């Protein structure tokens, strides 16, 4: 009982930053991302009668500890859905053109959801798959779809109405996203821990929630209109507001490093010179820069000379899950 699926990672333009239910992974706000064609995970799940436990290989290396537990806990949900108590060997390959810490739980859990349900004989539609992937890692529910994707927070306690929908497919709008990889990264606070601490302790959190529900309505209109400056400026402001909440947490923290700020400054300089480019940053020091295809050379040449930048990986809007 074996199946293979591929999923691409995504970058949020309106961030998911906080849970209203930790065990079901239900968010405090609806959020929106672009699926990226430059980063993917390909996962084969093979359920075998003679296995005594799940095993997990990532890029051909045996994985144990927390990462294995995350996979096994997810497969428990798949077993419960199917009614079959059978363990699996999971083989994942991360196609990330660098070693610099860009592996993503979004593509990983989306590929795992697709491959494991198919392998065990369930046939879920994309809504069901998104809802299931969400319970592995919140941002994974968006990677079921390509293009521009909204995770609708839902209202129900049981999470049945909390899943992603496609806002526009990958052919809607040819924009580019450069992932700017920094050469040194410090010990990080996981997004899971960072968002928990922020929700519990940051006095700025209420302001974040209030503004984000407006941002998502506006950015959906801007994406429909292909209004790049509006889309970029809403995304950049939303990112800055999310990161501001972490400075208000107790104990306070930030994901930014010196190079993170140099990249942000360079993007703002590019705009002053008339080149529309905007940044966004997730729970780590690397920066993603959005721009239009005609500005690629100018943007790339400015980013790659920044001190502390190791690599630049360029994506277009990518596709949703596929079976191999
Ligand atoms: O992607 O605790 O999905 O909207 O990347 O596994 O549900 O790893 F910037 C932070 C992603 C959070 C914003 O959190 O958390 C976004 C973030 P989990 P995730």
Short mmCIF file of C-alpha atoms and ligand atoms in Angstrom, two decimals:
data_model
loop_
_atom_site.label_atom_id
_atom_site.label_comp_id
_atom_site.label_asym_id
_atom_site.label_seq_id
_atom_site.Cartn_x
_atom_site.Cartn_y
_atom_site.Cartn_z
CA UNK A 1 0.00 0.00 0.00
CA UNK A 2 2.21 2.71 -1.36
CA UNK A 3 1.76 6.19 -2.87
CA UNK A 4 3.93 9.20 -3.71
CA UNK A 5 2.89 12.85 -3.71
CA UNK A 6 4.57 16.19 -4.25
CA UNK A 7 3.71 19.52 -2.63
CA UNK A 8 5.27 22.97 -2.88
CA UNK A 9 5.86 25.23 0.05
CA UNK A 10 4.17 28.61 0.37
CA UNK A 11 4.89 32.08 1.69
CA UNK A 12 2.21 33.96 3.57
CA UNK A 13 1.35 37.49 2.43
CA UNK A 14 -1.13 37.72 5.29
CA UNK A 15 0.30 35.76 8.18
CA UNK A 16 -1.09 32.97 10.32
CA UNK A 17 0.22 33.88 13.75
CA UNK A 18 -1.65 32.32 16.63
CA UNK A 19 -4.03 29.47 17.38
CA UNK A 20 -7.46 29.46 18.97
CA UNK A 21 -7.21 25.69 19.41
CA UNK A 22 -3.75 24.14 19.75
CA UNK A 23 -4.61 20.48 19.32
CA UNK A 24 -6.83 20.89 16.24
CA UNK A 25 -4.62 23.73 14.91
CA UNK A 26 -7.31 26.34 14.41
CA UNK A 27 -6.04 29.86 13.69
CA UNK A 28 -7.03 33.17 15.26
CA UNK A 29 -7.28 34.82 11.84
CA UNK A 30 -7.80 33.95 8.19
CA UNK A 31 -4.55 34.23 6.23
CA UNK A 32 -3.31 34.08 2.65
CA UNK A 33 -0.26 32.75 0.83
CA UNK A 34 1.38 32.19 -2.53
CA UNK A 35 2.53 28.68 -3.35
CA UNK A 36 6.17 28.75 -4.55
CA UNK A 37 7.43 26.62 -7.44
CA UNK A 38 11.05 26.75 -6.23
CA UNK A 39 10.65 24.57 -3.14
CA UNK A 40 8.96 21.21 -2.95
CA UNK A 41 8.77 18.00 -0.97
CA UNK A 42 8.21 14.61 -2.56
CA UNK A 43 7.00 11.95 -0.15
CA UNK A 44 6.40 8.23 -0.53
CA UNK A 45 4.34 6.47 2.12
CA UNK A 46 4.40 2.69 2.18
CA UNK A 47 2.09 0.95 4.69
CA UNK A 48 3.38 -2.53 5.46
CA UNK A 49 1.74 -5.24 7.58
CA UNK A 50 4.99 -6.36 9.18
CA UNK A 51 6.12 -2.95 10.54
CA UNK A 52 5.94 -2.47 14.33
CA UNK A 53 6.16 1.33 14.16
CA UNK A 54 6.40 4.15 11.64
CA UNK A 55 9.82 4.98 10.18
CA UNK A 56 10.84 8.26 8.60
CA UNK A 57 13.65 9.03 6.15
CA UNK A 58 14.35 12.60 5.09
CA UNK A 59 16.72 13.01 2.15
CA UNK A 60 17.73 9.35 2.68
CA UNK A 61 18.71 9.89 6.35
CA UNK A 62 16.91 8.12 9.18
CA UNK A 63 15.04 10.63 11.33
CA UNK A 64 14.12 10.08 14.97
CA UNK A 65 12.96 12.24 17.86
CA UNK A 66 10.50 15.13 17.46
CA UNK A 67 10.38 15.05 13.66
CA UNK A 68 9.52 11.33 13.64
CA UNK A 69 6.92 11.89 16.35
CA UNK A 70 5.28 14.62 14.28
CA UNK A 71 4.99 12.22 11.33
CA UNK A 72 3.71 9.35 13.53
CA UNK A 73 1.11 11.55 15.26
CA UNK A 74 -0.09 12.65 11.84
CA UNK A 75 -0.27 9.07 10.56
CA UNK A 76 -2.32 8.19 13.68
CA UNK A 77 -5.00 10.56 12.35
CA UNK A 78 -4.85 8.90 8.94
CA UNK A 79 -5.12 5.45 10.55
CA UNK A 80 -8.08 6.62 12.62
CA UNK A 81 -9.83 7.92 9.49
CA UNK A 82 -9.29 4.70 7.57
CA UNK A 83 -9.88 2.31 10.45
CA UNK A 84 -6.67 0.43 9.57
CA UNK A 85 -4.02 -0.08 12.22
CA UNK A 86 -0.97 -0.46 10.02
CA UNK A 87 2.39 1.31 10.17
CA UNK A 88 4.31 2.96 7.36
CA UNK A 89 7.73 3.71 6.02
CA UNK A 90 7.85 7.37 5.00
CA UNK A 91 10.50 8.60 2.56
CA UNK A 92 10.69 12.34 1.95
CA UNK A 93 12.91 14.29 -0.38
CA UNK A 94 13.12 18.04 0.11
CA UNK A 95 13.88 19.80 -3.16
CA UNK A 96 15.35 22.95 -1.83
CA UNK A 97 18.24 24.32 -3.87
CA UNK A 98 20.32 25.09 -0.81
CA UNK A 99 21.15 23.61 2.58
CA UNK A 100 20.50 26.86 4.41
CA UNK A 101 17.54 26.00 6.59
CA UNK A 102 14.72 26.46 4.11
CA UNK A 103 13.05 23.11 4.65
CA UNK A 104 9.41 23.74 5.26
CA UNK A 105 6.77 22.02 7.31
CA UNK A 106 4.15 23.32 4.85
CA UNK A 107 5.29 21.28 1.84
CA UNK A 108 6.27 18.36 4.07
CA UNK A 109 2.94 17.91 5.79
CA UNK A 110 0.93 18.62 2.62
CA UNK A 111 2.84 15.91 0.72
CA UNK A 112 2.51 13.54 3.68
CA UNK A 113 -1.25 14.11 3.87
CA UNK A 114 -1.71 13.45 0.15
CA UNK A 115 0.57 10.39 -0.05
CA UNK A 116 -0.55 8.73 3.18
CA UNK A 117 -4.29 9.01 2.53
CA UNK A 118 -3.89 7.66 -0.99
CA UNK A 119 -1.64 4.83 0.18
CA UNK A 120 -4.08 3.71 2.86
CA UNK A 121 -6.97 3.70 0.40
CA UNK A 122 -8.87 6.85 1.39
CA UNK A 123 -10.04 9.12 -1.40
CA UNK A 124 -10.28 12.61 0.02
CA UNK A 125 -11.17 15.70 -1.98
CA UNK A 126 -8.95 18.79 -1.68
CA UNK A 127 -11.08 20.35 1.05
CA UNK A 128 -10.81 17.22 3.17
CA UNK A 129 -7.11 16.99 2.44
CA UNK A 130 -6.57 20.63 3.41
CA UNK A 131 -8.43 20.13 6.68
CA UNK A 132 -6.31 17.06 7.44
CA UNK A 133 -2.97 18.69 6.46
CA UNK A 134 -3.88 21.61 8.74
CA UNK A 135 -3.77 19.25 11.70
CA UNK A 136 -0.15 18.38 10.88
CA UNK A 137 1.01 21.97 10.47
CA UNK A 138 -1.28 24.95 9.98
CA UNK A 139 0.48 26.45 6.96
CA UNK A 140 0.40 23.02 5.22
CA UNK A 141 -3.34 23.34 4.59
CA UNK A 142 -2.55 26.11 2.05
CA UNK A 143 -0.01 24.00 0.13
CA UNK A 144 -2.74 21.65 -1.13
CA UNK A 145 -3.49 24.37 -3.71
CA UNK A 146 -1.40 26.27 -6.22
CA UNK A 147 -1.34 30.02 -6.84
CA UNK A 148 -2.91 32.37 -4.28
CA UNK A 149 -4.56 30.56 -1.40
CA UNK A 150 -6.65 31.65 1.59
CA UNK A 151 -6.89 29.61 4.78
CA UNK A 152 -10.36 30.45 6.02
CA UNK A 153 -10.18 30.39 9.79
CA UNK A 154 -13.71 29.06 10.31
CA UNK A 155 -15.81 29.44 13.42
CA UNK A 156 -16.64 25.93 14.52
CA UNK A 157 -15.09 24.35 17.59
CA UNK A 158 -14.49 21.08 15.73
CA UNK A 159 -12.57 22.77 12.90
CA UNK A 160 -14.70 21.39 10.06
CA UNK A 161 -14.93 24.84 8.47
CA UNK A 162 -11.21 25.67 8.82
CA UNK A 163 -9.45 24.86 5.55
CA UNK A 164 -7.84 26.51 2.54
CA UNK A 165 -9.44 27.64 -0.71
CA UNK A 166 -7.80 28.82 -3.90
CA UNK A 167 -8.23 32.54 -4.51
CA UNK A 168 -6.48 32.54 -7.93
CA UNK A 169 -4.51 29.82 -9.67
CA UNK A 170 -0.81 29.90 -10.53
CA UNK A 171 -1.43 31.25 -14.03
CA UNK A 172 -3.40 34.28 -12.77
CA UNK A 173 -0.45 36.59 -12.24
CA UNK A 174 3.20 36.32 -13.17
CA UNK A 175 5.00 37.72 -10.17
CA UNK A 176 8.35 36.62 -8.76
CA UNK A 177 9.42 35.85 -5.22
CA UNK A 178 13.10 35.77 -4.36
CA UNK A 179 13.98 33.81 -1.24
CA UNK A 180 17.01 35.55 0.23
CA UNK A 181 19.02 33.03 2.23
CA UNK A 182 21.33 34.37 4.92
CA UNK A 183 24.73 32.84 5.55
CA UNK A 184 24.47 32.68 9.31
CA UNK A 185 21.36 31.83 11.24
CA UNK A 186 21.10 31.80 15.00
CA UNK A 187 19.26 29.39 17.27
CA UNK A 188 15.63 29.91 16.54
CA UNK A 189 12.31 29.87 18.32
CA UNK A 190 9.96 27.62 16.36
CA UNK A 191 6.89 29.23 14.88
CA UNK A 192 4.79 27.00 17.14
CA UNK A 193 6.48 28.29 20.30
CA UNK A 194 6.79 31.87 18.99
CA UNK A 195 3.12 32.22 18.18
CA UNK A 196 2.06 30.63 21.47
CA UNK A 197 4.18 33.02 23.51
CA UNK A 198 2.91 35.98 21.51
CA UNK A 199 -0.77 35.07 21.89
CA UNK A 200 -0.34 34.52 25.63
CA UNK A 201 1.77 37.55 26.52
CA UNK A 202 1.95 40.28 23.87
CA UNK A 203 -0.24 43.32 24.54
CA UNK A 204 0.04 44.11 20.80
CA UNK A 205 -1.75 40.92 19.83
CA UNK A 206 -5.28 42.39 19.87
CA UNK A 207 -4.20 45.13 17.45
CA UNK A 208 -2.67 42.55 15.13
CA UNK A 209 -5.94 40.59 14.94
CA UNK A 210 -8.02 43.69 14.36
CA UNK A 211 -5.92 44.95 11.45
CA UNK A 212 -5.33 41.55 9.85
CA UNK A 213 -9.02 40.94 9.19
CA UNK A 214 -9.03 44.17 7.16
CA UNK A 215 -5.76 43.32 5.39
CA UNK A 216 -7.08 40.05 4.04
CA UNK A 217 -10.14 41.62 2.44
CA UNK A 218 -8.03 44.32 0.82
CA UNK A 219 -5.32 42.03 -0.46
CA UNK A 220 -7.84 39.68 -2.08
CA UNK A 221 -9.19 42.62 -4.07
CA UNK A 222 -5.65 43.77 -4.95
CA UNK A 223 -4.74 40.26 -6.17
CA UNK A 224 -7.93 40.06 -8.26
CA UNK A 225 -7.04 43.47 -9.77
CA UNK A 226 -3.36 42.48 -10.21
CA UNK A 227 -2.46 45.68 -8.38
CA UNK A 228 1.15 44.95 -7.49
CA UNK A 229 1.88 48.01 -5.37
CA UNK A 230 -1.23 47.49 -3.30
CA UNK A 231 -0.64 43.75 -2.88
CA UNK A 232 3.01 44.27 -1.95
CA UNK A 233 2.43 47.13 0.45
CA UNK A 234 -0.36 45.30 2.30
CA UNK A 235 1.84 42.18 2.57
CA UNK A 236 4.88 44.11 3.79
CA UNK A 237 2.88 46.03 6.41
CA UNK A 238 1.20 42.82 7.58
CA UNK A 239 4.60 41.17 8.00
CA UNK A 240 5.96 44.12 9.99
CA UNK A 241 2.92 44.07 12.24
CA UNK A 242 3.30 40.33 12.91
CA UNK A 243 6.94 40.82 13.82
CA UNK A 244 6.03 43.78 16.04
CA UNK A 245 3.89 41.46 18.18
CA UNK A 246 6.99 39.41 19.08
CA UNK A 247 8.73 42.48 20.50
CA UNK A 248 5.80 42.91 22.87
CA UNK A 249 5.90 39.30 24.08
CA UNK A 250 7.24 38.24 27.46
CA UNK A 251 10.07 37.38 27.23
CA UNK A 252 10.41 39.51 24.10
CA UNK A 253 12.06 38.12 20.99
CA UNK A 254 12.68 38.82 17.33
CA UNK A 255 13.45 36.65 14.32
CA UNK A 256 15.45 39.40 12.65
CA UNK A 257 19.21 39.53 12.35
CA UNK A 258 21.47 42.29 11.08
CA UNK A 259 21.36 40.90 7.54
CA UNK A 260 17.56 40.63 7.69
CA UNK A 261 17.42 44.37 8.26
CA UNK A 262 19.94 45.11 5.51
CA UNK A 263 17.73 43.21 3.05
CA UNK A 264 14.64 45.10 4.23
CA UNK A 265 16.48 48.39 3.79
CA UNK A 266 17.61 47.45 0.29
CA UNK A 267 14.03 46.64 -0.74
CA UNK A 268 12.87 50.01 0.53
CA UNK A 269 15.77 51.68 -1.37
CA UNK A 270 14.73 49.88 -4.56
CA UNK A 271 11.25 51.36 -4.19
CA UNK A 272 12.67 54.83 -3.73
CA UNK A 273 14.42 54.31 -7.05
CA UNK A 274 11.10 53.45 -8.69
CA UNK A 275 11.34 49.65 -8.68
CA UNK A 276 8.30 48.06 -7.07
CA UNK A 277 9.64 45.43 -4.67
CA UNK A 278 8.26 44.37 -1.30
CA UNK A 279 9.47 42.01 1.42
CA UNK A 280 7.92 39.53 3.78
CA UNK A 281 9.49 37.44 6.56
CA UNK A 282 8.29 34.31 8.36
CA UNK A 283 9.41 32.92 11.71
CA UNK A 284 13.11 33.11 10.88
CA UNK A 285 15.75 35.53 9.61
CA UNK A 286 15.44 34.88 5.86
CA UNK A 287 13.55 37.39 3.71
CA UNK A 288 11.30 36.85 0.68
CA UNK A 289 11.18 39.66 -1.86
CA UNK A 290 8.28 40.09 -4.30
CA UNK A 291 8.82 41.90 -7.59
CA UNK A 292 7.68 41.87 -11.22
CA UNK A 293 9.49 39.76 -13.85
CA UNK A 294 10.80 42.78 -15.79
CA UNK A 295 12.73 43.97 -12.73
CA UNK A 296 14.47 40.65 -12.07
CA UNK A 297 18.00 41.67 -13.00
CA UNK A 298 17.91 44.91 -11.04
CA UNK A 299 16.43 43.29 -7.95
CA UNK A 300 18.75 40.30 -8.03
CA UNK A 301 21.90 42.33 -8.55
CA UNK A 302 21.06 44.54 -5.57
CA UNK A 303 20.18 41.66 -3.25
CA UNK A 304 23.16 39.46 -3.98
CA UNK A 305 25.76 42.03 -2.96
CA UNK A 306 24.31 42.56 0.53
CA UNK A 307 26.77 41.52 3.23
CA UNK A 308 25.62 38.26 4.84
CA UNK A 309 23.46 37.05 1.93
CA UNK A 310 24.43 33.55 0.86
CA UNK A 311 21.99 32.63 -1.86
CA UNK A 312 18.93 33.86 -3.75
CA UNK A 313 16.34 31.36 -4.95
CA UNK A 314 13.73 32.64 -7.34
CA UNK A 315 10.19 31.27 -7.52
CA UNK A 316 7.04 31.89 -9.51
CA UNK A 317 3.59 31.01 -8.20
CA UNK A 318 3.65 27.20 -8.06
CA UNK A 319 1.14 24.40 -8.34
CA UNK A 320 -0.77 22.44 -5.71
CA UNK A 321 -0.30 18.79 -4.78
CA UNK A 322 0.28 16.16 -7.41
CA UNK A 323 0.60 12.38 -7.32
CA UNK A 324 3.62 10.74 -8.92
O1 LIG B 1 3.00 30.78 7.21
O2 LIG B 1 2.31 25.30 14.65
O3 LIG B 1 2.39 26.33 10.04
O4 LIG B 1 1.28 32.06 7.72
O5 LIG B 1 5.17 30.98 8.74
O6 LIG B 1 2.81 23.92 12.60
O7 LIG B 1 0.68 25.20 12.77
O8 LIG B 1 4.77 26.28 10.93
F1 LIG B 1 5.64 33.52 9.91
C1 LIG B 1 5.12 32.53 10.55
C2 LIG B 1 3.69 29.18 10.15
C3 LIG B 1 3.74 30.57 10.65
C4 LIG B 1 3.21 32.37 8.99
O9 LIG B 1 3.37 28.33 11.22
O10 LIG B 1 2.85 26.42 12.55
C5 LIG B 1 2.45 31.66 7.90
C6 LIG B 1 4.30 31.57 9.68
P1 LIG B 1 2.12 25.15 13.18
P2 LIG B 1 3.37 26.75 11.08
#
